[in-house]
PDB file of C-alpha atoms and ligand atoms in Angstrom:
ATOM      1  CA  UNK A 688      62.886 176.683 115.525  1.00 95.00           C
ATOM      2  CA  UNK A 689      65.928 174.727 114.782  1.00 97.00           C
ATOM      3  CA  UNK A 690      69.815 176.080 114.772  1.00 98.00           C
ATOM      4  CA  UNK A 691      69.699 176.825 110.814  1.00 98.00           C
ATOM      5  CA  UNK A 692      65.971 177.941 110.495  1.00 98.00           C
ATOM      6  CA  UNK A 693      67.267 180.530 113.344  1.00 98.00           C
ATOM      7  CA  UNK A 694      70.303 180.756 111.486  1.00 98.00           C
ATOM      8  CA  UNK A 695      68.551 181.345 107.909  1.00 98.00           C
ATOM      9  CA  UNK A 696      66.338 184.125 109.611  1.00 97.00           C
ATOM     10  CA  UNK A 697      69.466 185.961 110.950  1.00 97.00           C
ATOM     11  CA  UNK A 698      71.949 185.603 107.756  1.00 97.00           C
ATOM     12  CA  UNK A 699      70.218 184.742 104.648  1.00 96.00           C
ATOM     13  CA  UNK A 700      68.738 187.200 101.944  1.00 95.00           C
ATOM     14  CA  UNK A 701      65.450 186.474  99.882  1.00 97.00           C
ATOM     15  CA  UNK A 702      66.605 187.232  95.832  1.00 95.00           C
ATOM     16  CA  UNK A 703      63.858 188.044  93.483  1.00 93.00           C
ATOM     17  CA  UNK A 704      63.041 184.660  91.360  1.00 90.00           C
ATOM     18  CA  UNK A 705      62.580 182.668  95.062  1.00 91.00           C
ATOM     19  CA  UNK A 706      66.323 182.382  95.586  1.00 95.00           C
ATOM     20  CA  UNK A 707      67.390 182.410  99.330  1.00 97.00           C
ATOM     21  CA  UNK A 708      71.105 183.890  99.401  1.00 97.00           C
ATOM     22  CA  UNK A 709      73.064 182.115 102.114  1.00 98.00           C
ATOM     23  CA  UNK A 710      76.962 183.167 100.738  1.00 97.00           C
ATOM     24  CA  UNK A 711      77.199 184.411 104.018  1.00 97.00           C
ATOM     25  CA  UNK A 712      77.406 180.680 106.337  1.00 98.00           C
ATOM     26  CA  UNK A 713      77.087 178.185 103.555  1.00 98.00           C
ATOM     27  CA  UNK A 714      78.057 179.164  99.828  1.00 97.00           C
ATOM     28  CA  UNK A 715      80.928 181.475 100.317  1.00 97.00           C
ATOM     29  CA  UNK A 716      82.001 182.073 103.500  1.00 98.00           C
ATOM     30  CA  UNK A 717      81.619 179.264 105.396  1.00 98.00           C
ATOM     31  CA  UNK A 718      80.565 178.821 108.750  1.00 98.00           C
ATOM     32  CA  UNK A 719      82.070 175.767 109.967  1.00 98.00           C
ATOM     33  CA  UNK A 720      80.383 175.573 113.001  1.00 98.00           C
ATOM     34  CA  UNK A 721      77.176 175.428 111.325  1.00 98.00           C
ATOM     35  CA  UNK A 722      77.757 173.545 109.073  1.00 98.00           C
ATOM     36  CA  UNK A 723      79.213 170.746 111.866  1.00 98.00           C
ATOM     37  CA  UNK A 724      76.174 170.986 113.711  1.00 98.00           C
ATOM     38  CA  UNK A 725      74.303 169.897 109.924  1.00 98.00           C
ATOM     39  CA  UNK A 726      76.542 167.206 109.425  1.00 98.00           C
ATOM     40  CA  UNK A 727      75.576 165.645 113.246  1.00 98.00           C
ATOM     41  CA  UNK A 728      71.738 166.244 112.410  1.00 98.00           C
ATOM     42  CA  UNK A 729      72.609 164.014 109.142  1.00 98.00           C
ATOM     43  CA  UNK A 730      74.245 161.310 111.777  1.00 98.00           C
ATOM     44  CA  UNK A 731      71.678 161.652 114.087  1.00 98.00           C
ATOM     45  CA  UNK A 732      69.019 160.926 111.400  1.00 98.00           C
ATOM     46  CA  UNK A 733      70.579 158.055 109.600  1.00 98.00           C
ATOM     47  CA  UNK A 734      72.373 156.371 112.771  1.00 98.00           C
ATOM     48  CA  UNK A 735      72.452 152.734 112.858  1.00 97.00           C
ATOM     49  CA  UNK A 736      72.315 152.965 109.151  1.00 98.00           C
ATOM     50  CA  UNK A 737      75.440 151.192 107.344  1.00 98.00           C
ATOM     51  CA  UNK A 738      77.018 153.848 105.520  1.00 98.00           C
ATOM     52  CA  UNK A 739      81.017 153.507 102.840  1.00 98.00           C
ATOM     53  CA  UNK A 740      80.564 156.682 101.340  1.00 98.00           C
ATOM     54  CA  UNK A 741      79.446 160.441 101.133  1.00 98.00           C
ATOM     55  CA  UNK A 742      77.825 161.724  97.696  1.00 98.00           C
ATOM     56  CA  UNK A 743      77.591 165.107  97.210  1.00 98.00           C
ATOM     57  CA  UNK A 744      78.175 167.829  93.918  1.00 96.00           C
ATOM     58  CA  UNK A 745      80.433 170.245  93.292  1.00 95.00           C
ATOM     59  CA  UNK A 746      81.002 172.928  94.822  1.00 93.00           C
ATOM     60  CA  UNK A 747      78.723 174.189  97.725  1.00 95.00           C
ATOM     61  CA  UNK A 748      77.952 170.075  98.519  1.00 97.00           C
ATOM     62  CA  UNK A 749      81.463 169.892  99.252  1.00 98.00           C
ATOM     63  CA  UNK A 750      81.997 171.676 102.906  1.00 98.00           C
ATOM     64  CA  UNK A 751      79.169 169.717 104.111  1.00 98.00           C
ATOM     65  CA  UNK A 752      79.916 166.273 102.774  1.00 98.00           C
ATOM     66  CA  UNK A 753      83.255 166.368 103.690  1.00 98.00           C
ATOM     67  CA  UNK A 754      82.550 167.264 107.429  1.00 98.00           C
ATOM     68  CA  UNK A 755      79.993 164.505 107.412  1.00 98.00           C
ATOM     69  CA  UNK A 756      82.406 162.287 105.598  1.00 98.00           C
ATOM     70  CA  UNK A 757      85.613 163.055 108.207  1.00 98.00           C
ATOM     71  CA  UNK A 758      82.943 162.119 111.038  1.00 98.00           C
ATOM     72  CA  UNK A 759      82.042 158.398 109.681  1.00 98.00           C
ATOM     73  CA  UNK A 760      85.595 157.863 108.751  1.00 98.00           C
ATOM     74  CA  UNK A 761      84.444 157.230 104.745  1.00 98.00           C
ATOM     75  CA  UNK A 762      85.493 158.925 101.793  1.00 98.00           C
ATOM     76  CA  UNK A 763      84.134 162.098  99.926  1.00 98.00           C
ATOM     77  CA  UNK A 764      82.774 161.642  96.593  1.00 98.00           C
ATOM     78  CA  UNK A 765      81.828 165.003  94.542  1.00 97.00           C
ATOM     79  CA  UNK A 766      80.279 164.830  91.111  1.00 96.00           C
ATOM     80  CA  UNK A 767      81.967 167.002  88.955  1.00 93.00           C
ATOM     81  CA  UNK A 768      80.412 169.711  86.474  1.00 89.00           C
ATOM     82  CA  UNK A 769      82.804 169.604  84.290  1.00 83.00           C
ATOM     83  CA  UNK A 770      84.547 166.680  82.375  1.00 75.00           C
ATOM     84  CA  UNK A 771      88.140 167.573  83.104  1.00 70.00           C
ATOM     85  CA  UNK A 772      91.076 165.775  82.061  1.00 55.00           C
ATOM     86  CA  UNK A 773      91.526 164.193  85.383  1.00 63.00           C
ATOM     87  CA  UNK A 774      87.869 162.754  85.147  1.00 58.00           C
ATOM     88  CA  UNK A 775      89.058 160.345  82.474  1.00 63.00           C
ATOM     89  CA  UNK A 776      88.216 156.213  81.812  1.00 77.00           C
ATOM     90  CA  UNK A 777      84.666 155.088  82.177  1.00 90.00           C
ATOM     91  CA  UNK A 778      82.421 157.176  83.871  1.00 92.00           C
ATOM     92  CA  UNK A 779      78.892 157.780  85.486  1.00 94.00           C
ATOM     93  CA  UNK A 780      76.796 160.777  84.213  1.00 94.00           C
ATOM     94  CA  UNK A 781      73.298 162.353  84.606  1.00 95.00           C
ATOM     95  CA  UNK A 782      71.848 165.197  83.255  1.00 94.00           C
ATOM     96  CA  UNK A 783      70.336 168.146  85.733  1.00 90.00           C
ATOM     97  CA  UNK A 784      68.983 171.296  85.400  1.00 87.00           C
ATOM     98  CA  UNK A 785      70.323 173.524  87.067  1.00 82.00           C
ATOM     99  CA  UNK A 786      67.580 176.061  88.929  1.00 71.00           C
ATOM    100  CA  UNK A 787      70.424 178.654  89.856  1.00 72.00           C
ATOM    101  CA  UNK A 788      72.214 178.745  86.832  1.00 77.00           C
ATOM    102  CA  UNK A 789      69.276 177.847  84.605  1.00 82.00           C
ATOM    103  CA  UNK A 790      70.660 175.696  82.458  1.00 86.00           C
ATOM    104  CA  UNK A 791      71.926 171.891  81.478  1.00 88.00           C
ATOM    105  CA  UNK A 792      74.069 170.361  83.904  1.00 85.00           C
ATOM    106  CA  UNK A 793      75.726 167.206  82.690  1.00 91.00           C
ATOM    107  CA  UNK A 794      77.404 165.588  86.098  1.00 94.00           C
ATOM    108  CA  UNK A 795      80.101 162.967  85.915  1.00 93.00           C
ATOM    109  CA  UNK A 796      81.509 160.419  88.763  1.00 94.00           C
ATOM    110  CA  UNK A 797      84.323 158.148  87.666  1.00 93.00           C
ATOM    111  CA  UNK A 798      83.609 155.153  87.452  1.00 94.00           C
ATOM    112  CA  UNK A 799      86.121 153.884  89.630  1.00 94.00           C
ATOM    113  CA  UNK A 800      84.915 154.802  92.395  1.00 96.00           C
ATOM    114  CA  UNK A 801      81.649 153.564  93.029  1.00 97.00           C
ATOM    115  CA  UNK A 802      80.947 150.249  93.386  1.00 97.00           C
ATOM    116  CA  UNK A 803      78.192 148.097  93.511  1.00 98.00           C
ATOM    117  CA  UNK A 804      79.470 147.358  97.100  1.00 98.00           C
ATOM    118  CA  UNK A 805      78.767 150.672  98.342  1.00 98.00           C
ATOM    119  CA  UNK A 806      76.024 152.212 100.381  1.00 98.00           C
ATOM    120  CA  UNK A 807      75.662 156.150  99.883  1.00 98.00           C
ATOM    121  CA  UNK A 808      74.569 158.956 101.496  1.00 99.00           C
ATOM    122  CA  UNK A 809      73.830 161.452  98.759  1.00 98.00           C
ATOM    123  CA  UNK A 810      74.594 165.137 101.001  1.00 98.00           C
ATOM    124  CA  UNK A 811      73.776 168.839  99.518  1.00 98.00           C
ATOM    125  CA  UNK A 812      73.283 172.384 100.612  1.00 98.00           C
ATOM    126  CA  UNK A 813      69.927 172.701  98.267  1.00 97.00           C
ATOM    127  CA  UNK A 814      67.584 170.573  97.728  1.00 97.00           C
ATOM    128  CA  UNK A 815      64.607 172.903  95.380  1.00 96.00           C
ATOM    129  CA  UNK A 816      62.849 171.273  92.045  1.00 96.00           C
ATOM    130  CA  UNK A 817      64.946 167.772  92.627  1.00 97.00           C
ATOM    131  CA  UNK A 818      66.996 167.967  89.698  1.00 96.00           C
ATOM    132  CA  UNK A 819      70.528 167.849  91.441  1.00 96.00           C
ATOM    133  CA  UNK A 820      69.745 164.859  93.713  1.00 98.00           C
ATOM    134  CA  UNK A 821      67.706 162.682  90.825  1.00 98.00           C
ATOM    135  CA  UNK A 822      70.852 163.155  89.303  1.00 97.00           C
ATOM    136  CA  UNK A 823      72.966 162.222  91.506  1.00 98.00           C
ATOM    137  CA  UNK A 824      70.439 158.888  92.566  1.00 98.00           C
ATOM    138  CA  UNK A 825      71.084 158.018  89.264  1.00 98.00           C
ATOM    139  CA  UNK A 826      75.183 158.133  89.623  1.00 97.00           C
ATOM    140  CA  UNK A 827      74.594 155.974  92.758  1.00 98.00           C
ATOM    141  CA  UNK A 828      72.439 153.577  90.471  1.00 98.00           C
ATOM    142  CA  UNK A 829      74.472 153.112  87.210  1.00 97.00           C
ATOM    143  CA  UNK A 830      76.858 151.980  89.623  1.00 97.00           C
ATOM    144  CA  UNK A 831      74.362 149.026  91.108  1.00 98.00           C
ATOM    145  CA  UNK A 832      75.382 150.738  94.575  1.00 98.00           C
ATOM    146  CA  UNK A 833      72.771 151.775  97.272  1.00 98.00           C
ATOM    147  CA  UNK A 834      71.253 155.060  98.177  1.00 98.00           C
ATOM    148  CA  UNK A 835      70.770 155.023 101.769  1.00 98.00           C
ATOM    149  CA  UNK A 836      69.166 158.340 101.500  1.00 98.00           C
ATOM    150  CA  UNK A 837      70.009 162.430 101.155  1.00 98.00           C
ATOM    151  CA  UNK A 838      70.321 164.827 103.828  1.00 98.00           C
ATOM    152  CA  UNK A 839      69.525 167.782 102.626  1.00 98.00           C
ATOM    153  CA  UNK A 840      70.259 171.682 104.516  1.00 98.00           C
ATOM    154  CA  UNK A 841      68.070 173.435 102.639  1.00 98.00           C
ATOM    155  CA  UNK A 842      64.877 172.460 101.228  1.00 98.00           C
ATOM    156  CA  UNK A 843      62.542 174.532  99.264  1.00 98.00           C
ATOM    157  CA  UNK A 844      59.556 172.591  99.824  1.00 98.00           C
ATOM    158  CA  UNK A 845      56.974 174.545  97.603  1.00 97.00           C
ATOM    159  CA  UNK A 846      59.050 173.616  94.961  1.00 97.00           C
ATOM    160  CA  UNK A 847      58.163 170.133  95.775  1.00 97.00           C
ATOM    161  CA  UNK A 848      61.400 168.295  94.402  1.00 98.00           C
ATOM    162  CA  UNK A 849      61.962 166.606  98.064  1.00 98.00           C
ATOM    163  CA  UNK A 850      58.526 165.411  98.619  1.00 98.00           C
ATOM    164  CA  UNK A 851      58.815 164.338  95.132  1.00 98.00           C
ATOM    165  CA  UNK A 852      61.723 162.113  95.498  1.00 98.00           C
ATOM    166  CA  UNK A 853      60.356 160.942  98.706  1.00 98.00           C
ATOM    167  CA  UNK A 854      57.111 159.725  97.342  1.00 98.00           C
ATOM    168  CA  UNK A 855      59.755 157.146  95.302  1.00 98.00           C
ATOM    169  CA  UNK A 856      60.479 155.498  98.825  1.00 98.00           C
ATOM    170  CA  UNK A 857      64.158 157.572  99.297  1.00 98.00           C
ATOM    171  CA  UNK A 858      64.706 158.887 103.048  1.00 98.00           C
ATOM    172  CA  UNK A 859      64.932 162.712 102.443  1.00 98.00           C
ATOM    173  CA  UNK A 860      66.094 164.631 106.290  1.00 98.00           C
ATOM    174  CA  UNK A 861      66.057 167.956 105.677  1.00 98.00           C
ATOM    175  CA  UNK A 862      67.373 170.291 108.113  1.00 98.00           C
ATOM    176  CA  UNK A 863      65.307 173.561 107.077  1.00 98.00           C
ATOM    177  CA  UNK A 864      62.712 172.969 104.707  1.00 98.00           C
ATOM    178  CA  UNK A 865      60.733 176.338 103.605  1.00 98.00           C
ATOM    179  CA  UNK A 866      57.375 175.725 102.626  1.00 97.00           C
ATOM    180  CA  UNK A 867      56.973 179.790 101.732  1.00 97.00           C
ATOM    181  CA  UNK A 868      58.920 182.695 100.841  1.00 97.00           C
ATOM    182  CA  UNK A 869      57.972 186.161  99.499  1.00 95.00           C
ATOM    183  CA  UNK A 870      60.998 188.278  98.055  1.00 94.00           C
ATOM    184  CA  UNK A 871      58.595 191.604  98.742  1.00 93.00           C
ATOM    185  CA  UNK A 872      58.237 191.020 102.708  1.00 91.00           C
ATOM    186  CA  UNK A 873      61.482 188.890 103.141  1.00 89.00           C
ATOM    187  CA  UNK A 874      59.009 186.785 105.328  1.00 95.00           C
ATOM    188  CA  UNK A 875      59.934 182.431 105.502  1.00 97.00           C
ATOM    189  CA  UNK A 876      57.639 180.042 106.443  1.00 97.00           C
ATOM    190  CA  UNK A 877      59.040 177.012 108.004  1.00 98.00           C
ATOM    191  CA  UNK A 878      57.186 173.573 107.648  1.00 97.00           C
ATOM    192  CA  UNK A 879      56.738 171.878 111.205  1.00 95.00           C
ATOM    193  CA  UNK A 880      59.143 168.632 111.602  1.00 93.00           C
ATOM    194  CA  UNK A 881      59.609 166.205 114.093  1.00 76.00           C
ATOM    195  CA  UNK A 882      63.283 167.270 115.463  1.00 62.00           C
TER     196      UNK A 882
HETATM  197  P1  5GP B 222      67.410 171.537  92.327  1.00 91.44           P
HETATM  198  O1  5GP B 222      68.230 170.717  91.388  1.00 91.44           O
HETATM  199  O2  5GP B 222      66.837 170.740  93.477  1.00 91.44           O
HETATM  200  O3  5GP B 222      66.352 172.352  91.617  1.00 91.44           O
HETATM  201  O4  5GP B 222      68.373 172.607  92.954  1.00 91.44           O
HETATM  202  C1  5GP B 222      69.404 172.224  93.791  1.00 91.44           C
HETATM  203  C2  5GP B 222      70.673 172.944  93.486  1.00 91.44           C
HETATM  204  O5  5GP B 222      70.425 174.295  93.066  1.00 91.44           O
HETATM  205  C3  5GP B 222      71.504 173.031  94.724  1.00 91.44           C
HETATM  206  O6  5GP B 222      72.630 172.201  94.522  1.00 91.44           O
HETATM  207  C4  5GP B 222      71.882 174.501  94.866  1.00 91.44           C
HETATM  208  O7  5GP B 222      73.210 174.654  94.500  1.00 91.44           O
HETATM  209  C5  5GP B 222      71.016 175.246  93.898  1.00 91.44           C
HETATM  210  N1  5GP B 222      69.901 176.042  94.472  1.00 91.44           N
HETATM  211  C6  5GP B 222      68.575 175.882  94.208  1.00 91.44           C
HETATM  212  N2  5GP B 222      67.840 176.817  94.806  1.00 91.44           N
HETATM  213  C7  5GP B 222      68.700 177.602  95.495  1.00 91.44           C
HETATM  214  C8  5GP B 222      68.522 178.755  96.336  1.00 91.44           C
HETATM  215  O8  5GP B 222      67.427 179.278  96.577  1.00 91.44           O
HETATM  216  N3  5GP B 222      69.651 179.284  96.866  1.00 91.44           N
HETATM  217  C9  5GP B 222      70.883 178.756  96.632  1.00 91.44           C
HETATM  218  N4  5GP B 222      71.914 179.358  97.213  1.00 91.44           N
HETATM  219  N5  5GP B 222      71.079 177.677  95.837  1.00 91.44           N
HETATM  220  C10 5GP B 222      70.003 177.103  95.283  1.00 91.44           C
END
């Protein structure tokens, strides 16, 4: 068992409607030690690869993304929720539904800065029915840049999102993926990876 399997077994809480709670390390309070050791599991996994910039979404992407982002020396990109006054000009948007919150998501990126130049690395916390991260692979597309792939903390793999979006050729590393989980016994089922 890996550090955040071990870690998910400790601290987080099966919710009815296969939710896994984690506010306790990784959507609230944050531990940052975990989430460093994520962010060097992302570098390990795409080393060698060129990378100008960190994708992620607002707001439990950010921690993450910005610890991987501080370690490659590139800048933080978060798609925004919202399309605040300070998201103005041209922009990038996608629509994604949100599993959580279950309902329409429209995400924005300004324009501005993506370019066709760059080559991402799309980052969240989640990764369950694909909706976030299609998203977001489109943001990285409208701008003609390139997805270099999408490490992922979290996966829910019976939801079948990641396998999904990896069947389309993308590089998915996920650091936990859970292939069951019953709310009644509070019993996860990790799928075996190659660490
Ligand atoms: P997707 O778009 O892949 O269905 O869901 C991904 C997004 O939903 C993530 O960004 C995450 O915020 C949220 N999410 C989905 N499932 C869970 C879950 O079981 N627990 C938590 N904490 N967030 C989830």
């Amino acid at each position: 068992m890996n550090f955040l399997e071990k870690k998910i077994l400790s601290d987080g809480v099966l919710k009815e409607g296969n939710i896994l709670k984690v506010t306790g390390f990784l959507n609230h309070l944050i531990d940052v030690n975990i989430v460093e050791e994520i962010a060097n599991a992302f570098l390990e996994a795409f080393h060698g690869e060129k990378i100008t910039k960190i994708l992620t979404i607002e707001a439990s992407g950010i921690p993450i993304a910005m610890t991987v982002a501080l370690k490659l020396h590139v800048p933080m990109l978060f798609a925004k929720k919202t399309q605040s006054l300070n998201v103005d000009g041209n922009i990038y948007s996608a629509k994604a539904y949100s599993f959580t919150h279950k309902c329409d998501n429209q995400i924005f990126v300004s324009s501005g800065y993506l370019s066709s130049d760059d080559r991402v690395l799309i980052v969240d916390d989640f990764l369950a029915n694909g909706e976030a991260l299609k998203a977001l692979i489109s943001v990285v597309q409208q701008a003609g840049a390139q997805v270099v792939g999408c490490g992922i903390a979290i996966e829910k793999g019976f939801q079948g999102g990641g396998d999904a979006i990896r069947a389309k050729g993308y590089k998915v590393k996920s650091i936990a993926i859970i292939d069951k989980m019953d709310y009644n016994t509070q019993k996860i089922e990790f799928r075996q990876q190659n660490q």
